[in-house]
Short mmCIF file of C-alpha atoms and ligand atoms in Angstrom, two decimals:
data_model
loop_
_atom_site.label_atom_id
_atom_site.label_comp_id
_atom_site.label_asym_id
_atom_site.label_seq_id
_atom_site.Cartn_x
_atom_site.Cartn_y
_atom_site.Cartn_z
CA MET U 14 -8.18 187.43 61.60
CA ALA U 15 -5.78 184.82 62.97
CA SER U 16 -7.40 182.10 60.87
CA LEU U 17 -7.44 184.19 57.69
CA PRO U 18 -4.93 182.87 55.12
CA ALA U 19 -2.53 185.53 53.79
CA TYR U 20 -2.24 186.00 50.02
CA VAL U 21 1.24 184.99 48.87
CA PRO U 22 2.37 187.11 45.92
CA GLY U 23 4.96 185.87 43.43
CA ARG U 24 8.52 186.85 44.44
CA LYS U 25 10.32 189.75 42.77
CA ILE U 26 14.11 190.05 42.82
CA PRO U 27 15.79 192.78 40.73
CA GLY U 28 17.57 191.26 37.73
CA ALA U 29 15.90 187.86 38.05
CA ILE U 30 13.69 186.23 35.42
CA VAL U 31 10.23 186.47 36.98
CA LEU U 32 7.90 183.65 35.92
CA ALA U 33 5.81 183.70 39.09
CA SER U 34 2.83 186.05 38.70
CA ASN U 35 1.23 185.23 35.32
CA GLU U 36 1.98 188.70 33.98
CA SER U 37 2.49 189.60 30.33
CA PRO U 38 6.20 189.52 29.43
CA TYR U 39 5.76 192.03 26.60
CA GLY U 40 5.27 195.28 28.52
CA LEU U 41 2.72 198.04 27.94
CA LEU U 42 0.59 197.93 24.83
CA PRO U 43 1.66 200.77 22.51
CA GLY U 44 -1.75 202.50 22.58
CA VAL U 45 -1.77 202.40 26.38
CA ALA U 46 1.71 203.92 26.71
CA ASP U 47 0.58 206.98 24.71
CA VAL U 48 -2.57 207.46 26.81
CA LEU U 49 -0.66 207.21 30.10
CA ALA U 50 1.88 209.80 28.94
CA GLU U 51 -0.97 212.20 28.10
CA ARG U 52 -3.01 211.63 31.25
CA THR U 53 -0.57 211.75 34.18
CA GLY U 54 -1.51 215.41 34.86
CA SER U 55 -5.04 214.31 35.77
CA VAL U 56 -4.07 212.45 38.94
CA SER U 57 -4.60 215.44 41.24
CA ARG U 58 -8.35 215.00 40.60
CA TYR U 59 -10.69 212.20 41.64
CA PRO U 60 -11.60 209.85 38.80
CA ASP U 61 -15.06 209.30 37.32
CA MET U 62 -16.52 207.27 40.19
CA VAL U 63 -18.85 205.23 38.00
CA SER U 64 -16.23 204.56 35.28
CA SER U 65 -18.82 205.46 32.62
CA GLU U 66 -16.56 205.47 29.54
CA LEU U 67 -14.83 202.28 30.62
CA ILE U 68 -18.12 200.51 31.29
CA ALA U 69 -19.54 201.66 27.93
CA THR U 70 -16.39 200.44 26.14
CA ILE U 71 -16.48 197.03 27.88
CA ALA U 72 -20.22 196.70 27.13
CA ASP U 73 -19.57 197.49 23.48
CA HIS U 74 -16.66 195.02 23.36
CA HIS U 75 -18.96 192.21 24.53
CA GLY U 76 -22.11 193.41 22.76
CA VAL U 77 -24.07 193.71 26.03
CA GLU U 78 -25.98 196.51 27.76
CA PRO U 79 -23.86 198.67 30.13
CA GLU U 80 -26.23 197.68 33.01
CA ARG U 81 -24.67 194.23 32.82
CA VAL U 82 -21.12 195.47 33.51
CA ALA U 83 -19.46 196.33 36.84
CA VAL U 84 -15.79 197.16 37.37
CA GLY U 85 -13.33 197.05 40.23
CA ALA U 86 -9.64 197.46 41.08
CA GLY U 87 -8.64 194.18 39.46
CA SER U 88 -10.86 191.15 39.05
CA VAL U 89 -9.79 190.05 42.52
CA GLU U 90 -11.65 193.08 43.89
CA VAL U 91 -14.61 192.28 41.64
CA CYS U 92 -14.67 188.72 43.05
CA GLY U 93 -14.67 190.30 46.52
CA GLN U 94 -17.52 192.63 45.53
CA LEU U 95 -19.52 189.65 44.24
CA ALA U 96 -18.94 187.81 47.53
CA SER U 97 -19.87 190.89 49.59
CA ALA U 98 -23.07 191.18 47.54
CA VAL U 99 -24.35 187.63 48.15
CA VAL U 100 -22.56 185.94 51.06
CA ASP U 101 -24.21 186.36 54.43
CA ASP U 102 -22.77 185.30 57.78
CA GLY U 103 -21.81 181.62 57.58
CA GLY U 104 -23.02 181.30 53.97
CA GLU U 105 -21.05 178.68 52.07
CA VAL U 106 -18.83 179.40 49.11
CA VAL U 107 -17.95 176.37 46.97
CA PHE U 108 -14.86 176.24 44.77
CA GLY U 109 -12.43 173.69 43.40
CA TRP U 110 -9.12 173.20 45.16
CA ARG U 111 -6.55 174.04 44.39
CA ALA U 112 -7.79 177.08 42.49
CA PHE U 113 -7.08 180.83 42.74
CA GLU U 114 -5.67 181.39 46.20
CA ALA U 115 -7.71 184.55 46.78
CA TYR U 116 -11.02 182.62 46.97
CA PRO U 117 -10.59 181.44 50.59
CA ILE U 118 -9.52 184.95 51.63
CA ILE U 119 -12.45 186.61 49.85
CA THR U 120 -14.81 184.06 51.40
CA ALA U 121 -13.54 184.64 54.93
CA VAL U 122 -13.57 188.44 54.59
CA ALA U 123 -17.22 188.25 53.45
CA GLY U 124 -18.03 186.20 56.58
CA GLY U 125 -18.61 183.00 54.63
CA ALA U 126 -17.39 179.43 55.00
CA ALA U 127 -15.18 177.93 52.28
CA VAL U 128 -16.11 174.53 50.85
CA LYS U 129 -13.12 173.26 48.89
CA VAL U 130 -13.80 170.52 46.33
CA PRO U 131 -10.68 168.58 45.27
CA LEU U 132 -9.75 168.65 41.57
CA ASP U 133 -9.81 165.25 39.84
CA ALA U 134 -6.72 163.14 39.17
CA GLN U 135 -6.07 165.07 35.93
CA HIS U 136 -6.02 168.38 37.91
CA VAL U 137 -9.40 169.36 36.38
CA HIS U 138 -12.51 170.67 38.16
CA ASP U 139 -14.77 167.81 39.24
CA VAL U 140 -18.19 169.06 38.15
CA ASP U 141 -20.19 166.28 39.83
CA ALA U 142 -18.39 166.80 43.14
CA MET U 143 -18.94 170.56 42.95
CA ILE U 144 -22.66 170.10 42.33
CA ALA U 145 -22.80 167.61 45.20
CA ALA U 146 -21.07 170.11 47.52
CA VAL U 147 -23.89 172.65 47.16
CA THR U 148 -26.27 172.75 50.14
CA ASP U 149 -29.11 175.03 51.18
CA ARG U 150 -26.46 177.20 52.86
CA THR U 151 -24.49 177.75 49.62
CA ARG U 152 -24.56 181.32 48.36
CA LEU U 153 -21.78 181.37 45.78
CA VAL U 154 -19.81 178.98 43.57
CA PHE U 155 -16.50 180.11 42.04
CA LEU U 156 -15.30 178.30 38.93
CA CYS U 157 -11.81 179.31 37.85
CA ASN U 158 -11.73 178.49 34.10
CA PRO U 159 -8.96 178.04 33.04
CA ASN U 160 -7.88 177.15 36.53
CA ASN U 161 -5.06 178.91 38.34
CA PRO U 162 -2.63 177.24 39.09
CA THR U 163 -3.20 174.07 37.02
CA GLY U 164 -4.06 175.74 33.68
CA THR U 165 -6.76 173.13 33.02
CA ALA U 166 -10.19 174.16 31.71
CA ILE U 167 -13.60 172.56 31.38
CA GLY U 168 -15.44 172.78 28.05
CA GLY U 169 -18.94 173.86 27.04
CA ALA U 170 -20.79 170.66 27.96
CA GLU U 171 -19.24 170.57 31.45
CA LEU U 172 -19.81 174.31 31.97
CA ARG U 173 -23.46 173.90 31.10
CA ARG U 174 -23.79 170.81 33.30
CA LEU U 175 -22.27 172.66 36.26
CA VAL U 176 -24.50 175.69 35.93
CA LEU U 177 -27.67 173.65 35.32
CA GLY U 178 -26.83 171.48 38.34
CA ILE U 179 -26.74 174.43 40.73
CA PRO U 180 -29.94 175.94 42.15
CA SER U 181 -30.94 179.22 40.49
CA ASP U 182 -30.71 181.12 43.80
CA VAL U 183 -26.96 180.39 44.07
CA LEU U 184 -24.66 182.78 42.21
CA VAL U 185 -22.14 181.03 39.92
CA VAL U 186 -19.08 183.18 39.23
CA ILE U 187 -16.97 181.98 36.33
CA ASP U 188 -13.53 183.55 36.61
CA GLU U 189 -12.06 183.96 33.13
CA ALA U 190 -8.88 185.88 34.01
CA TYR U 191 -6.98 183.89 31.35
CA ARG U 192 -9.64 183.92 28.63
CA GLU U 193 -7.37 185.34 25.92
CA TYR U 194 -5.11 182.25 26.05
CA VAL U 195 -7.91 179.72 25.64
CA ASP U 196 -8.72 177.67 22.53
CA PRO U 197 -12.23 179.03 21.90
CA ASP U 198 -13.30 175.84 20.12
CA ALA U 199 -12.54 173.80 23.23
CA VAL U 200 -13.70 176.31 25.85
CA PRO U 201 -16.58 178.63 24.91
CA ASP U 202 -16.97 182.15 26.32
CA ALA U 203 -19.04 181.45 29.45
CA PHE U 204 -21.07 184.64 29.17
CA GLU U 205 -22.02 183.91 25.56
CA LEU U 206 -22.95 180.37 26.59
CA LEU U 207 -24.74 181.00 29.89
CA GLY U 208 -25.02 184.76 30.43
CA ASP U 209 -28.79 184.72 29.91
CA ARG U 210 -29.11 182.91 33.25
CA PRO U 211 -29.71 185.44 36.07
CA ASN U 212 -27.41 183.58 38.51
CA VAL U 213 -24.31 183.53 36.27
CA ALA U 214 -21.57 186.17 36.44
CA VAL U 215 -18.31 186.11 34.49
CA THR U 216 -15.19 187.98 35.61
CA ARG U 217 -12.39 189.22 33.34
CA THR U 218 -9.22 191.21 33.93
CA PHE U 219 -6.89 193.67 32.25
CA SER U 220 -3.96 192.29 34.28
CA LYS U 221 -2.89 189.41 32.04
CA ALA U 222 -3.18 189.60 28.24
CA TYR U 223 -3.83 193.37 28.40
CA ALA U 224 -0.58 193.88 30.34
CA LEU U 225 -2.03 196.20 32.99
CA ALA U 226 -1.46 194.24 36.21
CA GLY U 227 0.03 197.28 37.95
CA LEU U 228 -2.91 199.58 37.23
CA ARG U 229 -5.64 197.30 38.65
CA VAL U 230 -8.74 196.97 36.48
CA GLY U 231 -11.14 194.04 36.28
CA TYR U 232 -14.83 193.63 35.59
CA CYS U 233 -17.78 191.32 35.62
CA LEU U 234 -20.60 190.65 33.20
CA ALA U 235 -23.77 189.70 35.01
CA ALA U 236 -27.53 190.16 35.20
CA PRO U 237 -28.40 193.85 35.74
CA ASP U 238 -29.43 193.36 39.39
CA VAL U 239 -26.22 191.46 40.19
CA ALA U 240 -24.08 194.07 38.41
CA ALA U 241 -25.88 196.82 40.34
CA ALA U 242 -25.15 195.05 43.64
CA VAL U 243 -21.50 194.60 42.66
CA ARG U 244 -21.25 198.34 41.92
CA LYS U 245 -22.67 199.16 45.36
CA CYS U 246 -19.97 196.97 46.96
CA GLN U 247 -17.09 198.73 45.16
CA VAL U 248 -14.81 200.89 47.31
CA PRO U 249 -15.60 204.41 46.00
CA PHE U 250 -13.03 205.60 43.41
CA SER U 251 -11.07 202.32 43.59
CA VAL U 252 -10.41 202.33 39.83
CA SER U 253 -8.16 205.32 39.17
CA GLY U 254 -8.62 207.67 36.23
CA LEU U 255 -5.33 206.49 34.69
CA ALA U 256 -6.46 202.89 35.03
CA GLN U 257 -9.82 203.64 33.40
CA ALA U 258 -8.18 205.45 30.47
CA ALA U 259 -5.54 202.74 30.08
CA ALA U 260 -8.17 199.98 30.02
CA VAL U 261 -10.21 201.82 27.37
CA ALA U 262 -7.05 202.19 25.26
CA ALA U 263 -6.12 198.54 25.82
CA LEU U 264 -9.48 197.38 24.46
CA GLY U 265 -8.69 199.47 21.37
CA ASP U 266 -5.41 197.54 20.91
CA ARG U 267 -7.21 194.25 20.40
CA GLU U 268 -5.13 193.09 17.43
CA GLU U 269 -1.89 193.52 19.34
CA VAL U 270 -3.41 191.70 22.34
CA ALA U 271 -4.37 188.79 20.08
CA ARG U 272 -0.93 188.76 18.42
CA ARG U 273 0.82 188.57 21.81
CA ALA U 274 -1.56 185.92 23.12
CA LYS U 275 -0.73 183.78 20.07
CA LEU U 276 2.99 184.07 20.87
CA THR U 277 2.35 183.04 24.46
CA ILE U 278 0.18 180.08 23.40
CA ALA U 279 2.89 178.83 21.01
CA GLU U 280 5.53 179.18 23.72
CA ARG U 281 3.29 177.50 26.31
CA ASP U 282 2.85 174.50 24.05
CA ARG U 283 6.60 174.37 23.32
CA VAL U 284 7.50 174.55 27.04
CA ARG U 285 4.95 171.91 27.99
CA ALA U 286 6.09 169.53 25.23
CA ALA U 287 9.73 169.84 26.35
CA LEU U 288 8.78 169.18 29.97
CA VAL U 289 6.53 166.22 29.15
CA ASP U 290 9.21 164.74 26.86
CA SER U 291 11.63 164.77 29.73
CA GLY U 292 9.20 163.03 32.07
CA TYR U 293 7.41 165.82 33.98
CA ASP U 294 3.67 165.50 34.73
CA VAL U 295 2.24 168.69 33.18
CA PRO U 296 -1.49 168.85 32.40
CA PRO U 297 -2.52 170.55 29.13
CA SER U 298 -2.81 174.28 29.83
CA GLN U 299 -5.29 176.81 28.42
CA ALA U 300 -3.62 179.71 30.26
CA ASN U 301 -0.33 181.66 30.19
CA PHE U 302 1.36 179.27 32.61
CA VAL U 303 2.02 175.57 33.09
CA TRP U 304 1.69 173.41 36.19
CA LEU U 305 4.33 170.90 37.16
CA ALA U 306 2.72 168.35 39.47
CA LEU U 307 5.85 167.73 41.54
CA GLY U 308 4.24 166.98 44.92
CA GLY U 309 6.87 166.85 47.66
CA ARG U 310 9.63 168.01 45.26
CA SER U 311 7.98 171.38 44.59
CA ALA U 312 9.88 173.58 47.06
CA ALA U 313 13.26 172.09 46.11
CA PHE U 314 12.51 172.55 42.41
CA ALA U 315 11.66 176.24 42.96
CA GLU U 316 14.85 176.71 45.00
CA ALA U 317 16.90 175.13 42.18
CA CYS U 318 15.32 177.56 39.70
CA LEU U 319 16.02 180.49 42.02
CA ALA U 320 19.67 179.44 42.31
CA ARG U 321 19.82 179.88 38.52
CA ASN U 322 18.05 183.29 38.65
CA VAL U 323 14.58 182.07 37.59
CA ILE U 324 11.65 182.76 39.94
CA VAL U 325 8.74 180.32 39.70
CA ARG U 326 5.78 179.86 42.03
CA PRO U 327 5.85 176.77 44.27
CA PHE U 328 2.84 175.45 46.19
CA ALA U 329 4.55 173.32 48.80
CA GLY U 330 3.70 169.64 48.60
CA GLU U 331 1.57 170.12 45.48
CA GLY U 332 3.30 171.58 42.45
CA VAL U 333 5.00 174.50 40.78
CA ARG U 334 3.35 177.05 38.51
CA VAL U 335 5.54 178.57 35.81
CA THR U 336 4.40 181.63 33.85
CA ILE U 337 5.20 181.69 30.15
CA GLY U 338 7.63 184.53 29.46
CA THR U 339 9.59 185.61 26.40
CA ASP U 340 11.28 182.90 24.32
CA ALA U 341 14.63 183.62 26.02
CA GLU U 342 13.08 183.52 29.52
CA ASN U 343 11.39 180.21 28.74
CA ASP U 344 14.68 178.80 27.44
CA ALA U 345 16.38 179.85 30.68
CA PHE U 346 13.68 178.03 32.67
CA LEU U 347 13.87 174.92 30.48
CA ASP U 348 17.66 174.84 30.89
CA VAL U 349 17.14 174.48 34.63
CA ALA U 350 14.14 172.13 34.51
CA LEU U 351 15.69 169.74 32.00
CA SER U 352 18.91 169.58 34.00
CA LEU U 353 17.22 168.45 37.25
C1 PLP I 407 -7.93 183.17 38.35
C2 PLP I 407 -7.59 184.57 38.70
N1 PLP I 407 -8.58 185.43 38.93
C3 PLP I 407 -8.34 186.70 39.25
C4 PLP I 407 -7.05 187.15 39.35
C5 PLP I 407 -6.87 188.55 39.79
O1 PLP I 407 -6.34 189.35 38.85
P1 PLP I 407 -6.48 190.92 38.97
O2 PLP I 407 -7.02 191.26 40.31
O3 PLP I 407 -5.12 191.43 38.74
O4 PLP I 407 -7.46 191.28 37.90
C6 PLP I 407 -5.97 186.31 39.14
C7 PLP I 407 -4.61 186.80 39.29
O5 PLP I 407 -3.66 186.10 39.37
C8 PLP I 407 -6.27 184.98 38.81
O6 PLP I 407 -5.29 184.09 38.60
#
């Protein structure tokens, strides 16, 4: 336990502009708000333990059989379920670094050993180095695509090369938490591209573009035997009835989700261009955040933002991740950043 890294959540201060947790700035989807108002009376009862309507709706959304879907309380729990399913004592888990900060925690909790593969100089996953890091002790490879916190993504050819370069008895989990913000021509849907391979699983979440971070729903698409194992590793009843109903409604609000994602993408590109124009090193982002590679200036930059009421997410010595908010929130951030 002493060696286990603690997850550091984005800060929250009442009244501040919060650009630290990659949440949607637009609030509940209209269809979800109605469903929640109707369903609050149901919380005295246990939910449907197997989330049957939610799983059927997700399966329909992706055009796959329900046997290939498993859910959890957020995709972070699903990643944990995947690790519990395949990582034995001392089994190695390979992932790029820096990537989603939960991977080392999930690995350690599952009894595994983390193998961190540095990103390349452009802050992008190094596919060759990841393949080279796989040994006969490797049980799982996480690929965060687009990557949190750098926003960078690898395209179809690289995705295919990574998966084909990894032995078929090693599970490859492609974490697509930010899928809705991606240019689909540059970065194909990993499950459409590689989902026929039995060792590929893709995770998605309702926490970002679907604006349900507080209700905790995520899922994976995988081969039926992997999905079945992931279901067995779920904490019973971890996805509440309200969360299940909200996620079903959110999938029905697809046009509004796409409209909001488009706004975020336009704002992301505007924010990045302004930062790059004024000399910041910001890799192209396919997510709802941008990464400022500030190295040793990261903590001071975040403090300067905080002093002007804007909360961003520093990774000391490495960089600062800034979530794209509303136009006004982004302007407030740019005011600070361009004045430093
Ligand atoms: C890459 C990535 N995966 C998974 C998650 C977990 O999201 P949730 O558990 O809310 O679905 C996050 C959240 O920040 C993330 O950045």
